[in-house]
Structures are given as structure tokens and as C-alpha cells.
Amino acid sequence: MPLQIIAAIFLAATLFVFIQIGVVTVAFDKLGLSQGSAMLLLITSLLGSSINLPLFTVDATREPDPRWAERLRWMTAMARRLNPNKVLIAVNVGGGIIPVAFTVYLLNHNPLSPGIVLAAVAIQTGICYAFSRPVSGVGIGMPIFIAPISAAVTAVTLAPESSAPLAYIGGTLGVLLGADALRLRDVRGLGSPLTSIGGAGTFDGVFITGLVAVLLA
């Protein structure tokens, strides 16, 4: 079963539990979203986690790992573009585009200074880069609670009056930049013909980081 489907099932089960105890409502209420808007954001994120938009290719430094053939077989349209000597770089809709779009929304609806936002994102990017590691045949891995805890602490320290939106912004962008964008050079030797920014292993990282960081902030 593809990693993204497994991640979506896991997140759906997690969401069910969170919703039952009101955690999702509390988290997104702190961000100024109604319950309906919060559920729309969550559902579109889950649905978008199965969509990867191709960007460009880079040269691979090792042969594709056989384990990736089964994982990518269901992605027939994208599989036609894969080259054993190249790594296709894509962006995941649910784990990349939607969090960035919601970040823009938060920036437009909260009194956060550009300097504080840049500082929070820079700190979080450095932390995510330091704790993330390339895992052969798997992707980029990182302890899942490092990002949300550090994002919450950074947000409360820099902007206690707007800690919730800053925690989400710093946490999600930090994961996307530190554990994805800055690790693109490492994907050449992972044996994967496809790397998706915000996809597979980092989708749940981005999602949980944003949710938990807001709760802690």
C-alpha cells in the first residue's frame, strides 16, 4: 500500500479521535476559524495528500530501490515521467500547497510583524534541518514532536500575544523548508525516483506540527 494512503488512513483515524475530544475545534478556534472552516481545511488537506504536482528533475546518484516500484505503481500518470537516472521533485497539495496557502491567510489576518515571522521561520527551519535525516529507501525522517514543541516555544517567546498563528506558520514552514527544501540535495542518493515536498513522510509531520504547535502555544 502506498505510503501516502497509509499516512492518510493514519491521519483520518487520528482526526476522528481528536474531533471526538474537541482538540481540532480548540486548535483552529485559536486560529480564528469556525468549526466548518476548520473541517474544510482538514478534509482538503487529507484529499490533497494523494496529489503530487511535478516540478523538476535532478540527477540520481544510485539505482532506484525496488521497494519504490510498488509504492509508485498506482501513480500511473506520474510514473510515466520517472527515469531511473533521475529523481522527480514534486510538491504535495495536502502537505505543501494547502499549508502555505493557509499561512498566507494567517499572515493577512493577524498582527504579526515581518521580522518576527522571519525569525520564527528561520529558527524552526534550522531546528528541522538539524534533526532531520535522509533514510535510504524511505525518505527524510525526523522525530515527530521536535517540530511542534520547538515551534510552540519559539512562538510564545517571540510573540506571546499572537503565539497560536505564529506557531502554525513557523512550524509548518520550518518543516517544509528545513526537512524538505534544504534536504533536496540528499534525495539524489535515497534510491527513490520521486521526492515530494510536503508528501509521504513529511505530510503527517507538517499536519501534526501545525496542530500540536497551536495547541501548545
Coordinates of N, CA and C in Angstrom, one line a residue:
M1 N 0.9 -1.2 0.0 CA 0.0 0.0 0.0 C 0.9 1.2 0.0
P2 N 0.6 2.2 -0.9 CA 1.5 3.4 -0.9 C 1.6 4.2 0.4
L3 N 2.7 4.8 0.7 CA 2.9 5.5 1.9 C 1.9 6.6 2.1
Q4 N 1.5 7.3 1.1 CA 0.6 8.4 1.2 C -0.8 7.9 1.7
I5 N -1.2 6.7 1.1 CA -2.5 6.2 1.5 C -2.5 5.8 3.0
I6 N -1.4 5.1 3.4 CA -1.2 4.7 4.8 C -1.2 6.0 5.7
A7 N -0.5 7.0 5.3 CA -0.5 8.3 6.1 C -1.9 8.9 6.2
A8 N -2.6 8.8 5.1 CA -4.0 9.4 5.1 C -4.9 8.6 6.0
I9 N -4.8 7.3 6.0 CA -5.6 6.5 6.9 C -5.3 6.7 8.3
F10 N -3.9 6.8 8.6 CA -3.5 7.1 10.0 C -4.0 8.5 10.4
L11 N -3.9 9.5 9.6 CA -4.3 10.8 9.9 C -5.8 10.9 10.1
A12 N -6.6 10.1 9.3 CA -8.0 10.1 9.4 C -8.4 9.6 10.7
A13 N -7.8 8.5 11.1 CA -8.1 7.8 12.4 C -7.7 8.8 13.6
T14 N -6.6 9.5 13.4 CA -6.1 10.4 14.4 C -7.1 11.6 14.5
L15 N -7.6 12.1 13.3 CA -8.5 13.2 13.3 C -9.8 12.8 14.0
F16 N -10.3 11.5 13.8 CA -11.5 11.1 14.4 C -11.4 11.2 15.9
V17 N -10.3 10.7 16.4 CA -10.1 10.7 17.9 C -10.0 12.2 18.4
F18 N -9.3 13.0 17.6 CA -9.1 14.4 18.0 C -10.5 15.1 18.0
I19 N -11.3 14.9 17.0 CA -12.6 15.5 16.9 C -13.5 15.1 18.0
Q20 N -13.4 13.8 18.4 CA -14.3 13.4 19.5 C -14.0 14.1 20.8
I21 N -12.8 14.5 21.0 CA -12.4 15.1 22.3 C -12.3 16.6 22.1
G22 N -12.6 17.1 20.9 CA -12.7 18.6 20.7 C -11.3 19.2 20.5
V23 N -10.3 18.5 20.3 CA -8.9 19.0 20.1 C -8.8 19.9 18.8
V24 N -9.4 19.4 17.7 CA -9.3 20.1 16.5 C -10.0 21.4 16.6
T25 N -11.2 21.4 17.2 CA -12.0 22.6 17.4 C -11.2 23.6 18.2
V26 N -10.6 23.2 19.3 CA -9.9 24.1 20.1 C -8.7 24.7 19.4
A27 N -8.0 23.8 18.6 CA -6.8 24.3 17.9 C -7.1 25.3 16.9
F28 N -8.1 25.1 16.0 CA -8.4 26.0 15.0 C -9.2 27.2 15.4
D29 N -9.9 27.0 16.6 CA -10.6 28.2 17.2 C -9.5 29.2 17.6
K30 N -8.4 28.8 18.1 CA -7.3 29.7 18.4 C -6.7 30.4 17.2
L31 N -7.0 29.8 16.0 CA -6.5 30.5 14.8 C -7.6 31.3 14.2
G32 N -8.7 31.4 14.8 CA -9.8 32.2 14.3 C -10.7 31.6 13.3
L33 N -10.7 30.2 13.2 CA -11.5 29.5 12.2 C -12.8 29.0 12.9
S34 N -13.9 29.0 12.1 CA -15.1 28.4 12.6 C -14.9 26.9 12.5
Q35 N -15.8 26.1 13.1 CA -15.7 24.7 13.0 C -15.9 24.2 11.6
G36 N -16.8 24.8 10.8 CA -17.0 24.4 9.4 C -15.7 24.7 8.6
S37 N -15.1 25.9 8.8 CA -13.9 26.2 8.1 C -12.7 25.3 8.4
A38 N -12.7 24.9 9.7 CA -11.6 24.0 10.2 C -11.8 22.6 9.5
M39 N -13.0 22.1 9.5 CA -13.2 20.8 8.9 C -12.9 20.8 7.4
L40 N -13.3 21.9 6.7 CA -13.0 22.1 5.3 C -11.5 22.0 5.0
L41 N -10.7 22.7 5.9 CA -9.3 22.7 5.8 C -8.7 21.3 6.0
L42 N -9.2 20.6 7.0 CA -8.7 19.3 7.3 C -9.0 18.3 6.1
I43 N -10.3 18.4 5.6 CA -10.7 17.4 4.6 C -9.9 17.7 3.3
T44 N -9.7 19.0 2.9 CA -9.0 19.2 1.7 C -7.5 18.9 1.8
S45 N -7.0 19.0 3.1 CA -5.6 18.6 3.3 C -5.4 17.1 3.1
L46 N -6.4 16.3 3.7 CA -6.3 14.9 3.5 C -6.5 14.4 2.1
L47 N -7.5 15.0 1.4 CA -7.7 14.6 0.0 C -6.5 15.1 -0.9
G48 N -5.9 16.2 -0.6 CA -4.8 16.7 -1.3 C -3.5 16.0 -1.1
S49 N -3.5 15.1 0.0 CA -2.2 14.4 0.3 C -1.9 13.3 -0.7
S50 N -2.9 13.0 -1.6 CA -2.7 12.0 -2.6 C -2.3 12.6 -3.9
I51 N -2.2 13.9 -4.0 CA -1.9 14.6 -5.2 C -0.5 15.2 -5.2
N52 N 0.3 14.9 -6.1 CA 1.7 15.4 -6.2 C 1.8 16.1 -7.6
L53 N 2.3 17.4 -7.6 CA 2.4 18.2 -8.8 C 3.9 18.2 -9.2
P54 N 4.3 17.6 -10.3 CA 5.7 17.6 -10.7 C 6.3 19.0 -10.9
L55 N 7.6 19.2 -10.5 CA 8.3 20.5 -10.6 C 9.4 20.4 -11.5
F56 N 10.4 19.5 -11.2 CA 11.7 19.4 -12.0 C 12.3 18.1 -11.6
T57 N 13.4 17.8 -12.3 CA 14.2 16.5 -12.0 C 15.6 16.9 -11.7
V58 N 16.3 16.0 -10.9 CA 17.7 16.1 -10.6 C 18.3 14.8 -10.8
D59 N 19.6 14.8 -11.0 CA 20.3 13.5 -11.3 C 20.4 12.6 -10.1
A60 N 20.1 11.3 -10.2 CA 20.2 10.4 -9.1 C 21.6 9.9 -9.0
T61 N 22.0 9.6 -7.8 CA 23.4 9.1 -7.6 C 23.4 7.6 -7.2
R62 N 22.2 6.9 -7.2 CA 22.2 5.5 -7.0 C 21.0 4.9 -7.7
E63 N 21.0 3.6 -7.9 CA 19.9 2.9 -8.6 C 18.6 3.0 -7.8
P64 N 17.4 3.0 -8.4 CA 16.2 3.0 -7.6 C 16.0 1.8 -6.7
D65 N 15.6 2.0 -5.5 CA 15.3 0.9 -4.6 C 14.1 0.2 -5.1
P66 N 14.1 -1.2 -5.1 CA 12.9 -1.9 -5.6 C 11.7 -1.7 -4.8
R67 N 11.8 -1.3 -3.6 CA 10.6 -1.0 -2.7 C 9.8 0.1 -3.3
W68 N 10.4 1.0 -4.0 CA 9.6 2.2 -4.5 C 8.8 1.8 -5.7
A69 N 9.1 0.8 -6.4 CA 8.3 0.4 -7.6 C 6.8 0.1 -7.2
E70 N 6.7 -0.7 -6.1 CA 5.3 -1.0 -5.6 C 4.6 0.3 -5.1
R71 N 5.3 1.1 -4.4 CA 4.7 2.3 -3.8 C 4.2 3.3 -4.9
L72 N 4.9 3.3 -6.1 CA 4.6 4.3 -7.1 C 3.7 3.7 -8.2
R73 N 3.5 2.4 -8.2 CA 2.8 1.8 -9.3 C 1.4 2.3 -9.5
W74 N 0.7 2.7 -8.4 CA -0.6 3.3 -8.5 C -0.6 4.7 -9.1
M75 N 0.5 5.4 -9.1 CA 0.6 6.7 -9.7 C 0.9 6.6 -11.2
T76 N 0.0 6.1 -12.0 CA 0.4 5.8 -13.4 C 0.8 7.0 -14.2
A77 N 0.0 8.1 -14.0 CA 0.3 9.3 -14.8 C 1.7 9.8 -14.5
M78 N 2.1 9.9 -13.2 CA 3.4 10.4 -12.9 C 4.5 9.3 -13.1
A79 N 4.1 8.0 -13.0 CA 5.1 7.0 -13.2 C 5.7 7.1 -14.6
R80 N 4.9 7.5 -15.6 CA 5.4 7.6 -16.9 C 6.5 8.6 -17.1
R81 N 6.6 9.5 -16.1 CA 7.6 10.6 -16.2 C 8.9 10.2 -15.5
L82 N 8.9 9.1 -14.8 CA 10.0 8.7 -13.9 C 11.1 8.1 -14.8
N83 N 12.4 8.4 -14.4 CA 13.6 8.0 -15.1 C 14.5 7.4 -14.1
P84 N 15.0 6.2 -14.3 CA 15.9 5.5 -13.3 C 17.1 6.3 -13.0
N85 N 17.5 7.2 -13.9 CA 18.7 8.0 -13.7 C 18.4 9.4 -13.1
K86 N 17.1 9.7 -12.9 CA 16.7 11.0 -12.4 C 15.8 10.8 -11.1
V87 N 15.7 11.9 -10.4 CA 14.8 12.0 -9.3 C 13.8 13.1 -9.6
L88 N 12.5 12.7 -9.7 CA 11.5 13.7 -10.0 C 11.1 14.5 -8.7
I89 N 11.2 15.8 -8.6 CA 10.9 16.6 -7.5 C 9.5 17.1 -7.7
A90 N 8.6 16.8 -6.8 CA 7.2 17.3 -6.9 C 6.8 18.0 -5.6
V91 N 5.6 18.6 -5.6 CA 5.1 19.3 -4.4 C 3.7 18.7 -4.1
N92 N 3.5 18.3 -2.9 CA 2.3 17.7 -2.5 C 1.2 18.7 -2.2
V93 N 0.0 18.5 -2.7 CA -1.0 19.5 -2.5 C -1.4 19.6 -1.0
G94 N -1.7 18.5 -0.4 CA -2.2 18.5 1.0 C -1.1 18.9 2.0
G95 N 0.1 18.5 1.8 CA 1.2 18.7 2.7 C 2.1 19.9 2.4
G96 N 1.9 20.5 1.2 CA 2.7 21.6 0.8 C 2.0 22.8 0.4
I97 N 1.1 22.7 -0.6 CA 0.4 23.9 -1.1 C -0.6 24.4 -0.1
I98 N -1.5 23.5 0.4 CA -2.5 24.0 1.3 C -2.0 24.6 2.6
P99 N -0.9 24.0 3.3 CA -0.4 24.7 4.4 C 0.2 26.1 4.1
V100 N 0.8 26.2 3.0 CA 1.4 27.5 2.6 C 0.3 28.5 2.3
A101 N -0.8 28.1 1.7 CA -1.9 29.0 1.4 C -2.6 29.4 2.7
F102 N -2.7 28.5 3.7 CA -3.3 28.8 5.0 C -2.4 29.8 5.7
T103 N -1.1 29.6 5.6 CA -0.1 30.5 6.2 C -0.3 31.9 5.7
V104 N -0.5 32.1 4.4 CA -0.7 33.4 3.8 C -2.0 34.0 4.4
Y105 N -3.0 33.2 4.6 CA -4.3 33.6 5.2 C -4.0 34.1 6.6
L106 N -3.2 33.4 7.4 CA -3.0 33.8 8.8 C -2.1 35.1 8.8
L107 N -1.2 35.2 7.9 CA -0.4 36.5 7.8 C -1.3 37.7 7.5
N108 N -2.3 37.5 6.7 CA -3.2 38.6 6.4 C -4.3 38.9 7.4
H109 N -4.4 38.0 8.4 CA -5.5 38.2 9.4 C -5.0 38.3 10.8
N110 N -3.6 38.4 10.9 CA -3.1 38.5 12.3 C -2.0 39.6 12.3
P111 N -1.9 40.4 13.4 CA -0.9 41.5 13.5 C 0.5 41.0 13.8
L112 N 1.1 40.3 12.9 CA 2.5 39.7 13.1 C 3.4 40.5 12.2
S113 N 4.5 41.0 12.9 CA 5.5 41.8 12.1 C 6.3 40.9 11.3
P114 N 6.7 41.3 10.1 CA 7.6 40.5 9.2 C 8.8 40.0 9.8
G115 N 9.4 40.9 10.7 CA 10.7 40.5 11.3 C 10.5 39.3 12.3
I116 N 9.4 39.3 13.0 CA 9.1 38.2 14.0 C 8.8 36.9 13.2
V117 N 8.0 37.0 12.1 CA 7.7 35.9 11.3 C 9.0 35.2 10.7
L118 N 9.8 36.1 10.2 CA 11.0 35.6 9.5 C 11.9 34.9 10.6
A119 N 12.0 35.5 11.8 CA 12.8 35.0 12.8 C 12.3 33.6 13.3
A120 N 11.0 33.5 13.4 CA 10.4 32.2 13.8 C 10.6 31.1 12.8
V121 N 10.4 31.5 11.5 CA 10.6 30.5 10.4 C 12.1 30.1 10.3
A122 N 13.0 31.1 10.5 CA 14.4 30.8 10.4 C 14.8 29.8 11.5
I123 N 14.4 30.1 12.7 CA 14.7 29.3 13.9 C 14.2 27.8 13.7
Q124 N 12.9 27.8 13.2 CA 12.3 26.5 13.1 C 12.9 25.7 11.9
T125 N 13.3 26.4 10.8 CA 14.0 25.8 9.7 C 15.3 25.1 10.1
G126 N 16.1 25.9 10.9 CA 17.3 25.4 11.4 C 17.2 24.1 12.3
I127 N 16.1 24.2 13.2 CA 15.9 23.0 14.1 C 15.5 21.8 13.2
C128 N 14.6 22.0 12.3 CA 14.1 20.9 11.5 C 15.2 20.3 10.6
Y129 N 16.1 21.2 10.1 CA 17.2 20.7 9.3 C 18.2 19.9 10.2
A130 N 18.4 20.4 11.4 CA 19.4 19.7 12.3 C 18.9 18.3 12.7
F131 N 17.6 18.2 12.9 CA 17.0 16.9 13.4 C 16.6 16.0 12.3
S132 N 16.5 16.4 11.1 CA 16.0 15.5 10.0 C 17.2 14.8 9.4
R133 N 16.9 13.6 8.9 CA 18.0 12.7 8.4 C 17.5 12.0 7.2
P134 N 18.3 11.9 6.1 CA 17.9 11.0 5.0 C 17.9 9.6 5.3
V135 N 16.9 8.8 5.0 CA 16.8 7.4 5.3 C 16.7 6.7 4.0
S136 N 17.7 5.9 3.7 CA 17.7 5.2 2.4 C 16.4 4.3 2.2
G137 N 15.8 4.5 1.0 CA 14.6 3.7 0.7 C 13.4 4.2 1.3
V138 N 13.5 5.2 2.1 CA 12.3 5.7 2.9 C 12.1 7.2 2.5
G139 N 13.1 8.0 2.8 CA 12.9 9.5 2.5 C 13.6 10.2 3.6
I140 N 13.1 11.4 4.0 CA 13.7 12.2 5.0 C 12.9 12.0 6.3
G141 N 13.6 11.6 7.4 CA 12.9 11.3 8.6 C 13.3 12.3 9.7
M142 N 12.3 12.5 10.7 CA 12.6 13.4 11.8 C 11.7 13.1 12.9
P143 N 12.2 13.1 14.2 CA 11.3 12.9 15.3 C 10.1 13.7 15.3
I144 N 8.9 13.2 15.4 CA 7.7 13.9 15.0 C 7.3 15.0 16.0
F145 N 7.7 15.0 17.2 CA 7.3 16.0 18.2 C 8.4 17.1 18.4
I146 N 9.5 17.0 17.7 CA 10.5 18.0 17.8 C 10.0 19.3 17.2
A147 N 9.4 19.3 16.0 CA 8.9 20.5 15.3 C 7.8 21.2 16.1
P148 N 6.7 20.5 16.5 CA 5.7 21.2 17.2 C 6.1 21.8 18.5
I149 N 6.9 21.1 19.3 CA 7.3 21.7 20.6 C 8.2 22.9 20.4
S150 N 9.2 22.8 19.5 CA 10.1 23.9 19.2 C 9.3 25.1 18.6
A151 N 8.3 24.8 17.8 CA 7.5 25.9 17.2 C 6.7 26.6 18.2
A152 N 6.1 25.9 19.1 CA 5.3 26.5 20.2 C 6.2 27.3 21.1
V153 N 7.3 26.8 21.5 CA 8.2 27.6 22.4 C 8.7 28.8 21.7
T154 N 9.1 28.7 20.5 CA 9.6 29.9 19.7 C 8.5 31.0 19.6
A155 N 7.3 30.5 19.3 CA 6.2 31.5 19.1 C 5.8 32.2 20.4
V156 N 5.7 31.4 21.5 CA 5.4 32.0 22.8 C 6.5 33.0 23.2
T157 N 7.8 32.7 22.9 CA 8.9 33.6 23.2 C 8.9 34.9 22.4
L158 N 8.6 34.8 21.1 CA 8.7 35.9 20.2 C 7.5 36.8 20.2
A159 N 6.3 36.1 20.3 CA 5.1 36.9 20.2 C 4.0 36.2 21.0
P160 N 4.0 36.4 22.3 CA 3.1 35.7 23.2 C 1.6 36.1 22.9
E161 N 1.4 37.3 22.4 CA 0.0 37.7 22.2 C -0.6 37.1 20.9
S162 N 0.3 36.6 20.0 CA -0.1 36.0 18.8 C 0.6 34.7 18.6
S163 N 0.7 34.0 19.7 CA 1.6 32.7 19.6 C 0.9 31.6 18.8
A164 N -0.4 31.5 18.8 CA -1.0 30.4 18.0 C -0.8 30.5 16.5
P165 N -1.1 31.6 15.9 CA -0.8 31.7 14.4 C 0.7 31.7 14.1
L166 N 1.5 32.2 15.0 CA 3.0 32.2 14.7 C 3.5 30.8 14.9
A167 N 2.9 30.0 15.8 CA 3.3 28.6 16.0 C 3.0 27.8 14.7
Y168 N 1.8 28.0 14.1 CA 1.4 27.3 12.9 C 2.4 27.7 11.8
I169 N 2.5 29.0 11.6 CA 3.4 29.5 10.5 C 4.8 29.0 10.6
G170 N 5.4 29.2 11.8 CA 6.8 28.8 11.9 C 6.9 27.3 11.9
G171 N 6.0 26.6 12.5 CA 6.1 25.1 12.5 C 6.0 24.5 11.1
T172 N 4.9 24.8 10.4 CA 4.7 24.2 9.1 C 5.8 24.7 8.0
L173 N 6.1 25.9 8.0 CA 7.1 26.4 7.0 C 8.5 25.9 7.4
G174 N 8.7 25.7 8.7 CA 10.0 25.2 9.2 C 10.2 23.8 8.7
V175 N 9.2 22.9 8.8 CA 9.3 21.6 8.3 C 9.5 21.5 6.8
L176 N 8.7 22.3 6.1 CA 8.8 22.3 4.6 C 10.1 22.8 4.1
L177 N 10.7 23.8 4.8 CA 12.0 24.3 4.4 C 13.1 23.4 4.9
G178 N 13.1 23.2 6.2 CA 14.3 22.5 6.9 C 14.3 21.0 6.6
A179 N 13.2 20.4 6.6 CA 13.2 18.9 6.4 C 12.9 18.5 4.9
D180 N 12.5 19.5 4.1 CA 12.2 19.2 2.7 C 13.1 19.9 1.7
A181 N 12.9 21.2 1.6 CA 13.6 22.1 0.6 C 15.1 22.0 0.8
L182 N 15.6 22.1 2.0 CA 17.1 22.2 2.2 C 17.7 20.8 2.2
R183 N 16.8 19.7 2.1 CA 17.3 18.4 2.0 C 17.2 17.8 0.6
L184 N 16.9 18.7 -0.4 CA 16.7 18.2 -1.7 C 18.0 17.5 -2.3
R185 N 19.2 18.1 -1.9 CA 20.4 17.5 -2.4 C 20.6 16.1 -1.8
D186 N 20.0 15.8 -0.7 CA 20.2 14.4 -0.1 C 19.3 13.4 -0.8
V187 N 18.3 13.8 -1.5 CA 17.4 12.8 -2.1 C 18.0 12.1 -3.3
R188 N 19.1 12.6 -3.9 CA 19.7 12.0 -5.0 C 20.2 10.6 -4.7
G189 N 20.6 10.3 -3.5 CA 21.1 9.0 -3.1 C 20.2 8.2 -2.3
L190 N 18.9 8.5 -2.3 CA 18.0 7.7 -1.4 C 17.4 6.5 -2.2
G191 N 17.6 6.4 -3.5 CA 17.1 5.3 -4.2 C 15.6 5.4 -4.6
S192 N 15.1 6.7 -4.5 CA 13.7 6.9 -4.8 C 13.6 7.7 -6.1
P193 N 12.8 7.3 -7.1 CA 12.6 8.1 -8.3 C 11.8 9.3 -8.1
L194 N 11.1 9.5 -7.0 CA 10.2 10.6 -6.7 C 10.4 11.1 -5.3
T195 N 10.5 12.4 -5.2 CA 10.5 13.1 -3.9 C 9.5 14.2 -3.9
S196 N 8.6 14.2 -3.0 CA 7.5 15.2 -2.9 C 7.6 16.1 -1.7
I197 N 7.7 17.4 -2.0 CA 7.8 18.4 -0.9 C 6.5 18.4 -0.2
G198 N 6.5 18.1 1.1 CA 5.2 18.0 1.9 C 4.5 16.7 1.7
G199 N 5.1 15.7 1.0 CA 4.4 14.5 0.8 C 4.9 13.3 1.6
A200 N 4.2 12.2 1.5 CA 4.5 11.0 2.2 C 4.9 11.2 3.7
G201 N 6.2 11.0 4.0 CA 6.6 11.1 5.4 C 6.5 12.5 6.0
T202 N 6.6 13.5 5.2 CA 6.5 14.9 5.8 C 5.1 15.4 5.8
F203 N 4.1 14.8 5.1 CA 2.8 15.3 5.2 C 2.2 15.2 6.7
D204 N 2.4 14.0 7.3 CA 1.9 13.9 8.7 C 2.8 14.8 9.6
G205 N 4.1 15.0 9.2 CA 4.9 15.9 10.0 C 4.4 17.3 10.0
V206 N 4.1 17.8 8.8 CA 3.5 19.1 8.6 C 2.2 19.3 9.3
F207 N 1.3 18.3 9.1 CA 0.0 18.3 9.7 C 0.0 18.3 11.2
I208 N 0.7 17.4 11.8 CA 0.8 17.3 13.2 C 1.5 18.4 13.9
T209 N 2.6 18.9 13.2 CA 3.3 20.1 13.7 C 2.4 21.3 13.8
G210 N 1.6 21.6 12.8 CA 0.7 22.7 12.8 C -0.3 22.6 13.9
L211 N -0.9 21.4 14.0 CA -2.0 21.2 15.0 C -1.4 21.2 16.4
V212 N -0.4 20.5 16.7 CA 0.1 20.4 18.1 C 0.8 21.7 18.5
A213 N 1.5 22.4 17.6 CA 2.1 23.6 17.9 C 1.1 24.7 18.3
V214 N 0.0 24.7 17.7 CA -1.1 25.7 18.0 C -1.6 25.3 19.4
L215 N -1.8 24.1 19.7 CA -2.4 23.7 21.0 C -1.4 24.0 22.1
L216 N -0.1 23.9 21.9 CA 0.9 24.2 22.9 C 1.1 25.7 23.1
A217 N 0.9 26.4 22.0 CA 1.2 27.9 22.1 C 0.3 28.7 22.9

